[in-house]
Amino acid sequence: MSDNISYCGLDCHKCEAYLATINNDDELKSQVAKKWSRLNNVNITKDMINCLGCKGNKVKTPFCEHLCKIRKCAIKKDVSFCINCETFTGCKKIKMIIDNNDFSRKDEENGKQ
């Protein structure tokens, strides 16, 4: 199960980019690209929506591969999940994810992943 869950606590198998990739769904990739372009005020193409999760050597979106500060930090600190990091409490990198994700918030309250 741990490969399904990203460093930040999101379930990769519920991610629209992951679902579009495993189902080879070009229409969903286009929808996700439009949505993420609007939400992030950047140009994202459907070809960028190709991801099999943030862990390991699998294909990732350009953001996850090169820009995600959370992923970079977890890899640098060699932690499987942010919740396992000694500086997790008060971490500004993870705050938005925790504030907007029930899975991560529940784990923070339980103090474990």
Short mmCIF file of N, CA, C and O in Angstrom, two decimals:
data_model
loop_
_atom_site.label_atom_id
_atom_site.label_comp_id
_atom_site.label_asym_id
_atom_site.label_seq_id
_atom_site.Cartn_x
_atom_site.Cartn_y
_atom_site.Cartn_z
N MET A 1 0.81 -1.19 0.00
CA MET A 1 0.00 0.00 0.00
C MET A 1 0.85 1.26 0.00
O MET A 1 0.46 2.26 -0.56
N SER A 2 2.03 1.25 0.59
CA SER A 2 2.80 2.48 0.73
C SER A 2 3.19 3.10 -0.60
O SER A 2 3.35 4.31 -0.68
N ASP A 3 3.31 2.32 -1.68
CA ASP A 3 3.60 2.90 -2.98
C ASP A 3 2.40 3.64 -3.55
O ASP A 3 2.54 4.48 -4.43
N ASN A 4 1.20 3.31 -3.08
CA ASN A 4 -0.01 3.99 -3.52
C ASN A 4 -0.14 5.36 -2.88
O ASN A 4 -0.85 6.23 -3.40
N ILE A 5 0.47 5.54 -1.74
CA ILE A 5 0.34 6.78 -0.99
C ILE A 5 1.61 7.62 -1.20
O ILE A 5 2.72 7.15 -1.00
N SER A 6 1.39 8.86 -1.60
CA SER A 6 2.52 9.76 -1.86
C SER A 6 3.17 10.18 -0.55
O SER A 6 2.66 9.92 0.53
N TYR A 7 4.30 10.84 -0.67
CA TYR A 7 5.02 11.32 0.53
C TYR A 7 4.12 12.19 1.40
O TYR A 7 4.17 12.12 2.62
N CYS A 8 3.29 13.00 0.75
CA CYS A 8 2.45 13.96 1.49
C CYS A 8 1.20 13.32 2.07
O CYS A 8 0.52 13.93 2.89
N GLY A 9 0.89 12.09 1.67
CA GLY A 9 -0.27 11.41 2.21
C GLY A 9 -1.43 11.28 1.24
O GLY A 9 -2.44 10.67 1.56
N LEU A 10 -1.30 11.85 0.04
CA LEU A 10 -2.36 11.69 -0.94
C LEU A 10 -2.34 10.29 -1.53
O LEU A 10 -1.28 9.70 -1.70
N ASP A 11 -3.52 9.77 -1.84
CA ASP A 11 -3.65 8.45 -2.44
C ASP A 11 -3.50 8.59 -3.95
O ASP A 11 -4.41 9.09 -4.63
N CYS A 12 -2.38 8.16 -4.48
CA CYS A 12 -2.11 8.29 -5.92
C CYS A 12 -3.18 7.61 -6.76
O CYS A 12 -3.49 8.06 -7.86
N HIS A 13 -3.75 6.54 -6.27
CA HIS A 13 -4.75 5.81 -7.04
C HIS A 13 -6.07 6.55 -7.16
O HIS A 13 -6.95 6.11 -7.90
N LYS A 14 -6.23 7.66 -6.45
CA LYS A 14 -7.42 8.49 -6.57
C LYS A 14 -7.16 9.75 -7.39
O LYS A 14 -8.07 10.51 -7.67
N CYS A 15 -5.92 9.96 -7.78
CA CYS A 15 -5.52 11.15 -8.52
C CYS A 15 -6.02 11.05 -9.97
O CYS A 15 -5.89 10.01 -10.62
N GLU A 16 -6.56 12.16 -10.48
CA GLU A 16 -7.06 12.19 -11.85
C GLU A 16 -5.96 11.89 -12.88
O GLU A 16 -6.22 11.21 -13.87
N ALA A 17 -4.77 12.38 -12.64
CA ALA A 17 -3.67 12.13 -13.58
C ALA A 17 -3.31 10.64 -13.60
O ALA A 17 -3.08 10.06 -14.66
N TYR A 18 -3.27 10.03 -12.43
CA TYR A 18 -2.98 8.60 -12.34
C TYR A 18 -4.07 7.80 -13.06
O TYR A 18 -3.76 6.90 -13.86
N LEU A 19 -5.33 8.11 -12.78
CA LEU A 19 -6.44 7.39 -13.40
C LEU A 19 -6.43 7.54 -14.92
O LEU A 19 -6.65 6.57 -15.65
N ALA A 20 -6.15 8.75 -15.39
CA ALA A 20 -6.08 8.98 -16.84
C ALA A 20 -4.94 8.18 -17.46
O ALA A 20 -5.08 7.64 -18.56
N THR A 21 -3.84 8.09 -16.74
CA THR A 21 -2.67 7.37 -17.25
C THR A 21 -2.92 5.86 -17.32
O THR A 21 -2.71 5.25 -18.37
N ILE A 22 -3.38 5.27 -16.24
CA ILE A 22 -3.56 3.81 -16.24
C ILE A 22 -4.68 3.37 -17.18
O ILE A 22 -4.65 2.25 -17.67
N ASN A 23 -5.65 4.25 -17.41
CA ASN A 23 -6.75 3.93 -18.31
C ASN A 23 -6.50 4.41 -19.74
O ASN A 23 -7.36 4.24 -20.60
N ASN A 24 -5.33 5.02 -19.96
CA ASN A 24 -4.99 5.57 -21.27
C ASN A 24 -6.15 6.40 -21.83
O ASN A 24 -6.56 6.25 -22.97
N ASP A 25 -6.68 7.28 -20.97
CA ASP A 25 -7.88 8.06 -21.27
C ASP A 25 -7.49 9.48 -21.70
O ASP A 25 -7.28 10.36 -20.87
N ASP A 26 -7.40 9.68 -23.01
CA ASP A 26 -7.01 10.99 -23.53
C ASP A 26 -8.00 12.09 -23.20
O ASP A 26 -7.62 13.23 -22.98
N GLU A 27 -9.29 11.74 -23.14
CA GLU A 27 -10.30 12.75 -22.80
C GLU A 27 -10.11 13.22 -21.35
O GLU A 27 -10.15 14.41 -21.07
N LEU A 28 -9.88 12.28 -20.44
CA LEU A 28 -9.64 12.67 -19.05
C LEU A 28 -8.34 13.46 -18.93
O LEU A 28 -8.27 14.44 -18.19
N LYS A 29 -7.31 13.06 -19.66
CA LYS A 29 -6.05 13.81 -19.65
C LYS A 29 -6.29 15.25 -20.10
O LYS A 29 -5.77 16.19 -19.49
N SER A 30 -7.10 15.45 -21.12
CA SER A 30 -7.42 16.80 -21.60
C SER A 30 -8.18 17.59 -20.54
O SER A 30 -7.90 18.77 -20.30
N GLN A 31 -9.14 16.94 -19.90
CA GLN A 31 -9.93 17.60 -18.85
C GLN A 31 -9.05 18.01 -17.68
O GLN A 31 -9.16 19.12 -17.15
N VAL A 32 -8.17 17.11 -17.25
CA VAL A 32 -7.26 17.38 -16.14
C VAL A 32 -6.31 18.52 -16.51
O VAL A 32 -6.07 19.43 -15.71
N ALA A 33 -5.79 18.49 -17.72
CA ALA A 33 -4.86 19.54 -18.17
C ALA A 33 -5.54 20.91 -18.13
O ALA A 33 -4.96 21.88 -17.63
N LYS A 34 -6.77 20.97 -18.61
CA LYS A 34 -7.51 22.25 -18.59
C LYS A 34 -7.77 22.70 -17.16
O LYS A 34 -7.56 23.86 -16.81
N LYS A 35 -8.20 21.78 -16.32
CA LYS A 35 -8.51 22.10 -14.92
C LYS A 35 -7.25 22.57 -14.19
O LYS A 35 -7.26 23.61 -13.52
N TRP A 36 -6.16 21.81 -14.31
CA TRP A 36 -4.93 22.16 -13.60
C TRP A 36 -4.32 23.44 -14.16
O TRP A 36 -3.72 24.21 -13.42
N SER A 37 -4.47 23.68 -15.47
CA SER A 37 -3.98 24.94 -16.06
C SER A 37 -4.70 26.12 -15.43
O SER A 37 -4.09 27.12 -15.04
N ARG A 38 -6.01 25.99 -15.31
CA ARG A 38 -6.83 27.06 -14.72
C ARG A 38 -6.49 27.25 -13.24
O ARG A 38 -6.26 28.37 -12.78
N LEU A 39 -6.39 26.18 -12.50
CA LEU A 39 -6.12 26.25 -11.06
C LEU A 39 -4.73 26.81 -10.74
O LEU A 39 -4.54 27.48 -9.73
N ASN A 40 -3.76 26.51 -11.61
CA ASN A 40 -2.37 26.89 -11.35
C ASN A 40 -1.88 28.06 -12.19
O ASN A 40 -0.73 28.46 -12.08
N ASN A 41 -2.78 28.57 -13.05
CA ASN A 41 -2.45 29.70 -13.91
C ASN A 41 -1.18 29.46 -14.73
O ASN A 41 -0.30 30.31 -14.82
N VAL A 42 -1.08 28.25 -15.28
CA VAL A 42 0.02 27.85 -16.16
C VAL A 42 -0.56 27.04 -17.31
O VAL A 42 -1.69 26.55 -17.24
N ASN A 43 0.22 26.86 -18.36
CA ASN A 43 -0.24 26.07 -19.49
C ASN A 43 0.20 24.61 -19.29
O ASN A 43 1.38 24.31 -19.31
N ILE A 44 -0.77 23.75 -19.10
CA ILE A 44 -0.52 22.33 -18.95
C ILE A 44 -1.21 21.62 -20.11
O ILE A 44 -2.40 21.84 -20.35
N THR A 45 -0.48 20.79 -20.81
CA THR A 45 -1.05 20.06 -21.94
C THR A 45 -1.43 18.65 -21.51
O THR A 45 -0.95 18.15 -20.50
N LYS A 46 -2.28 18.02 -22.31
CA LYS A 46 -2.70 16.65 -21.97
C LYS A 46 -1.51 15.69 -21.98
O LYS A 46 -1.50 14.70 -21.25
N ASP A 47 -0.47 16.00 -22.76
CA ASP A 47 0.72 15.14 -22.78
C ASP A 47 1.50 15.19 -21.47
O ASP A 47 2.29 14.29 -21.19
N MET A 48 1.28 16.23 -20.68
CA MET A 48 1.93 16.35 -19.38
C MET A 48 1.20 15.54 -18.31
O MET A 48 1.74 15.33 -17.23
N ILE A 49 -0.02 15.13 -18.62
CA ILE A 49 -0.82 14.36 -17.67
C ILE A 49 -0.51 12.88 -17.89
O ILE A 49 -1.21 12.16 -18.59
N ASN A 50 0.57 12.46 -17.30
CA ASN A 50 1.06 11.09 -17.44
C ASN A 50 1.80 10.76 -16.16
O ASN A 50 2.94 11.16 -15.97
N CYS A 51 1.15 10.02 -15.25
CA CYS A 51 1.74 9.80 -13.94
C CYS A 51 1.32 8.46 -13.35
O CYS A 51 0.15 8.08 -13.42
N LEU A 52 2.29 7.78 -12.74
CA LEU A 52 2.01 6.51 -12.06
C LEU A 52 2.40 6.59 -10.58
O LEU A 52 2.70 5.58 -9.95
N GLY A 53 2.39 7.79 -10.03
CA GLY A 53 2.69 7.98 -8.62
C GLY A 53 4.03 8.65 -8.40
O GLY A 53 4.91 8.59 -9.25
N CYS A 54 4.18 9.30 -7.27
CA CYS A 54 5.38 10.13 -7.06
C CYS A 54 6.58 9.34 -6.54
O CYS A 54 7.69 9.84 -6.53
N LYS A 55 6.37 8.12 -6.12
CA LYS A 55 7.49 7.33 -5.58
C LYS A 55 8.09 6.42 -6.65
O LYS A 55 7.41 5.97 -7.56
N GLY A 56 9.35 6.14 -6.49
CA GLY A 56 10.03 5.22 -7.39
C GLY A 56 10.38 5.83 -8.73
O GLY A 56 10.30 7.03 -8.93
N ASN A 57 10.74 4.98 -9.66
CA ASN A 57 11.20 5.41 -10.97
C ASN A 57 10.11 5.35 -12.02
O ASN A 57 10.37 5.12 -13.19
N LYS A 58 8.87 5.56 -11.61
CA LYS A 58 7.74 5.53 -12.53
C LYS A 58 7.57 6.90 -13.18
O LYS A 58 8.08 7.90 -12.69
N VAL A 59 6.83 6.94 -14.27
CA VAL A 59 6.55 8.20 -14.96
C VAL A 59 5.74 9.12 -14.03
O VAL A 59 4.91 8.66 -13.25
N LYS A 60 6.05 10.41 -14.11
CA LYS A 60 5.40 11.42 -13.26
C LYS A 60 5.05 12.65 -14.09
O LYS A 60 5.66 12.89 -15.13
N THR A 61 4.12 13.44 -13.61
CA THR A 61 3.85 14.72 -14.26
C THR A 61 5.09 15.59 -14.10
O THR A 61 5.88 15.38 -13.17
N PRO A 62 5.28 16.58 -14.99
CA PRO A 62 6.45 17.46 -14.83
C PRO A 62 6.50 18.13 -13.46
O PRO A 62 7.58 18.28 -12.89
N PHE A 63 5.35 18.52 -12.92
CA PHE A 63 5.35 19.15 -11.60
C PHE A 63 5.89 18.18 -10.56
O PHE A 63 6.79 18.51 -9.79
N CYS A 64 5.32 16.99 -10.52
CA CYS A 64 5.75 16.01 -9.50
C CYS A 64 7.21 15.62 -9.67
O CYS A 64 7.93 15.47 -8.69
N GLU A 65 7.65 15.47 -10.89
CA GLU A 65 9.02 15.04 -11.16
C GLU A 65 10.04 16.12 -10.81
O GLU A 65 11.07 15.83 -10.20
N HIS A 66 9.75 17.37 -11.16
CA HIS A 66 10.77 18.41 -11.08
C HIS A 66 10.49 19.55 -10.10
O HIS A 66 11.43 20.22 -9.68
N LEU A 67 9.24 19.79 -9.77
CA LEU A 67 8.91 21.00 -9.01
C LEU A 67 8.36 20.77 -7.61
O LEU A 67 8.40 21.68 -6.78
N CYS A 68 7.84 19.61 -7.33
CA CYS A 68 7.18 19.38 -6.03
C CYS A 68 8.19 19.47 -4.89
O CYS A 68 9.07 18.61 -4.73
N LYS A 69 8.05 20.50 -4.08
CA LYS A 69 8.97 20.71 -2.95
C LYS A 69 8.80 19.62 -1.89
O LYS A 69 9.77 19.25 -1.23
N ILE A 70 7.60 19.12 -1.75
CA ILE A 70 7.34 18.08 -0.76
C ILE A 70 8.09 16.80 -1.14
O ILE A 70 8.79 16.21 -0.32
N ARG A 71 7.98 16.38 -2.38
CA ARG A 71 8.66 15.17 -2.86
C ARG A 71 10.17 15.31 -2.74
O ARG A 71 10.85 14.41 -2.24
N LYS A 72 10.70 16.46 -3.17
CA LYS A 72 12.14 16.69 -3.09
C LYS A 72 12.63 16.61 -1.65
O LYS A 72 13.67 16.01 -1.36
N CYS A 73 11.88 17.21 -0.74
CA CYS A 73 12.26 17.22 0.67
C CYS A 73 12.24 15.81 1.26
O CYS A 73 13.18 15.41 1.95
N ALA A 74 11.18 15.06 0.97
CA ALA A 74 11.07 13.70 1.52
C ALA A 74 12.20 12.81 1.01
O ALA A 74 12.77 12.01 1.77
N ILE A 75 12.55 12.95 -0.27
CA ILE A 75 13.65 12.16 -0.82
C ILE A 75 14.96 12.57 -0.16
O ILE A 75 15.75 11.71 0.25
N LYS A 76 15.18 13.87 -0.02
CA LYS A 76 16.42 14.36 0.60
C LYS A 76 16.54 13.87 2.05
O LYS A 76 17.62 13.47 2.49
N LYS A 77 15.44 13.89 2.78
CA LYS A 77 15.46 13.47 4.18
C LYS A 77 15.30 11.96 4.35
O LYS A 77 15.33 11.46 5.47
N ASP A 78 15.09 11.27 3.23
CA ASP A 78 14.96 9.82 3.23
C ASP A 78 13.84 9.34 4.16
O ASP A 78 14.03 8.46 5.01
N VAL A 79 12.65 9.94 4.00
CA VAL A 79 11.47 9.50 4.75
C VAL A 79 10.44 8.96 3.76
O VAL A 79 10.32 9.45 2.65
N SER A 80 9.73 7.94 4.17
CA SER A 80 8.71 7.34 3.31
C SER A 80 7.47 8.21 3.21
O SER A 80 6.78 8.20 2.20
N PHE A 81 7.19 8.92 4.30
CA PHE A 81 6.03 9.80 4.37
C PHE A 81 6.41 11.03 5.19
O PHE A 81 7.15 10.92 6.17
N CYS A 82 5.85 12.15 4.84
CA CYS A 82 6.14 13.39 5.57
C CYS A 82 5.83 13.26 7.06
O CYS A 82 6.54 13.82 7.89
N ILE A 83 4.81 12.51 7.39
CA ILE A 83 4.41 12.34 8.79
C ILE A 83 5.55 11.75 9.62
O ILE A 83 5.62 11.95 10.83
N ASN A 84 6.48 11.05 8.97
CA ASN A 84 7.61 10.43 9.66
C ASN A 84 8.79 11.38 9.85
O ASN A 84 9.77 11.02 10.49
N CYS A 85 8.69 12.58 9.31
CA CYS A 85 9.78 13.55 9.38
C CYS A 85 9.78 14.24 10.75
O CYS A 85 8.73 14.61 11.27
N GLU A 86 10.97 14.44 11.29
CA GLU A 86 11.08 15.09 12.61
C GLU A 86 10.62 16.54 12.58
O GLU A 86 10.30 17.11 13.62
N THR A 87 10.56 17.18 11.42
CA THR A 87 10.10 18.57 11.33
C THR A 87 8.70 18.67 10.73
O THR A 87 8.30 19.74 10.26
N PHE A 88 7.94 17.58 10.75
CA PHE A 88 6.59 17.56 10.17
C PHE A 88 5.68 18.62 10.79
O PHE A 88 5.06 19.39 10.08
N THR A 89 5.62 18.66 12.10
CA THR A 89 4.77 19.63 12.77
C THR A 89 5.26 21.03 12.47
O THR A 89 6.42 21.35 12.70
N GLY A 90 4.40 21.83 11.89
CA GLY A 90 4.77 23.19 11.54
C GLY A 90 5.41 23.34 10.17
O GLY A 90 5.79 24.45 9.78
N CYS A 91 5.53 22.25 9.41
CA CYS A 91 6.15 22.32 8.09
C CYS A 91 5.26 23.10 7.12
O CYS A 91 4.09 22.77 6.93
N LYS A 92 5.83 24.15 6.54
CA LYS A 92 5.07 24.98 5.60
C LYS A 92 4.89 24.31 4.25
O LYS A 92 3.92 24.60 3.55
N LYS A 93 5.78 23.41 3.88
CA LYS A 93 5.66 22.71 2.59
C LYS A 93 4.41 21.83 2.55
O LYS A 93 3.73 21.74 1.54
N ILE A 94 4.10 21.19 3.66
CA ILE A 94 3.01 20.22 3.71
C ILE A 94 1.68 20.84 4.17
O ILE A 94 0.64 20.23 4.02
N LYS A 95 1.71 22.05 4.68
CA LYS A 95 0.53 22.66 5.28
C LYS A 95 -0.70 22.65 4.37
O LYS A 95 -1.79 22.28 4.78
N MET A 96 -0.55 23.07 3.11
CA MET A 96 -1.70 23.13 2.22
C MET A 96 -2.31 21.75 2.00
O MET A 96 -3.53 21.60 1.98
N ILE A 97 -1.48 20.73 1.88
CA ILE A 97 -1.99 19.37 1.69
C ILE A 97 -2.76 18.93 2.93
O ILE A 97 -3.86 18.41 2.83
N ILE A 98 -2.20 19.16 4.09
CA ILE A 98 -2.86 18.76 5.34
C ILE A 98 -4.19 19.49 5.51
O ILE A 98 -5.20 18.90 5.87
N ASP A 99 -4.18 20.79 5.22
CA ASP A 99 -5.39 21.58 5.40
C ASP A 99 -6.52 21.17 4.45
O ASP A 99 -7.69 21.40 4.76
N ASN A 100 -6.17 20.56 3.32
CA ASN A 100 -7.17 20.25 2.31
C ASN A 100 -7.35 18.77 2.02
O ASN A 100 -7.98 18.41 1.05
N ASN A 101 -6.81 17.91 2.87
CA ASN A 101 -6.87 16.48 2.59
C ASN A 101 -7.18 15.71 3.86
O ASN A 101 -6.38 15.69 4.79
N ASP A 102 -8.33 15.06 3.88
CA ASP A 102 -8.75 14.31 5.07
C ASP A 102 -7.77 13.21 5.45
O ASP A 102 -7.49 12.99 6.61
N PHE A 103 -7.21 12.50 4.46
CA PHE A 103 -6.29 11.40 4.74
C PHE A 103 -5.07 11.90 5.52
O PHE A 103 -4.71 11.35 6.54
N SER A 104 -4.46 12.96 5.02
CA SER A 104 -3.27 13.50 5.68
C SER A 104 -3.62 14.08 7.05
O SER A 104 -2.90 13.91 8.00
N ARG A 105 -4.74 14.77 7.13
CA ARG A 105 -5.14 15.39 8.39
C ARG A 105 -5.40 14.32 9.45
O ARG A 105 -4.99 14.45 10.58
N LYS A 106 -6.06 13.23 9.06
CA LYS A 106 -6.33 12.14 9.99
C LYS A 106 -5.02 11.56 10.53
O LYS A 106 -4.87 11.32 11.71
N ASP A 107 -4.04 11.36 9.64
CA ASP A 107 -2.76 10.82 10.07
C ASP A 107 -2.01 11.77 10.97
O ASP A 107 -1.34 11.35 11.90
N GLU A 108 -2.13 13.07 10.70
CA GLU A 108 -1.47 14.05 11.55
C GLU A 108 -2.05 13.97 12.96
O GLU A 108 -1.33 13.98 13.95
N GLU A 109 -3.37 13.84 13.04
CA GLU A 109 -4.03 13.76 14.34
C GLU A 109 -3.63 12.48 15.07
O GLU A 109 -3.47 12.46 16.28
N ASN A 110 -3.44 11.40 14.31
CA ASN A 110 -3.03 10.12 14.92
C ASN A 110 -1.54 10.07 15.20
O ASN A 110 -1.08 9.21 15.91
N GLY A 111 -0.78 10.97 14.55
CA GLY A 111 0.65 11.02 14.76
C GLY A 111 1.43 9.91 14.08
O GLY A 111 2.56 9.61 14.44
N LYS A 112 0.84 9.30 13.07
CA LYS A 112 1.56 8.25 12.35
C LYS A 112 0.99 8.05 10.97
O LYS A 112 -0.10 8.48 10.66
N GLN A 113 1.73 7.33 10.15
CA GLN A 113 1.31 6.99 8.78
C GLN A 113 1.10 5.50 8.69
O GLN A 113 1.82 4.74 9.22
#
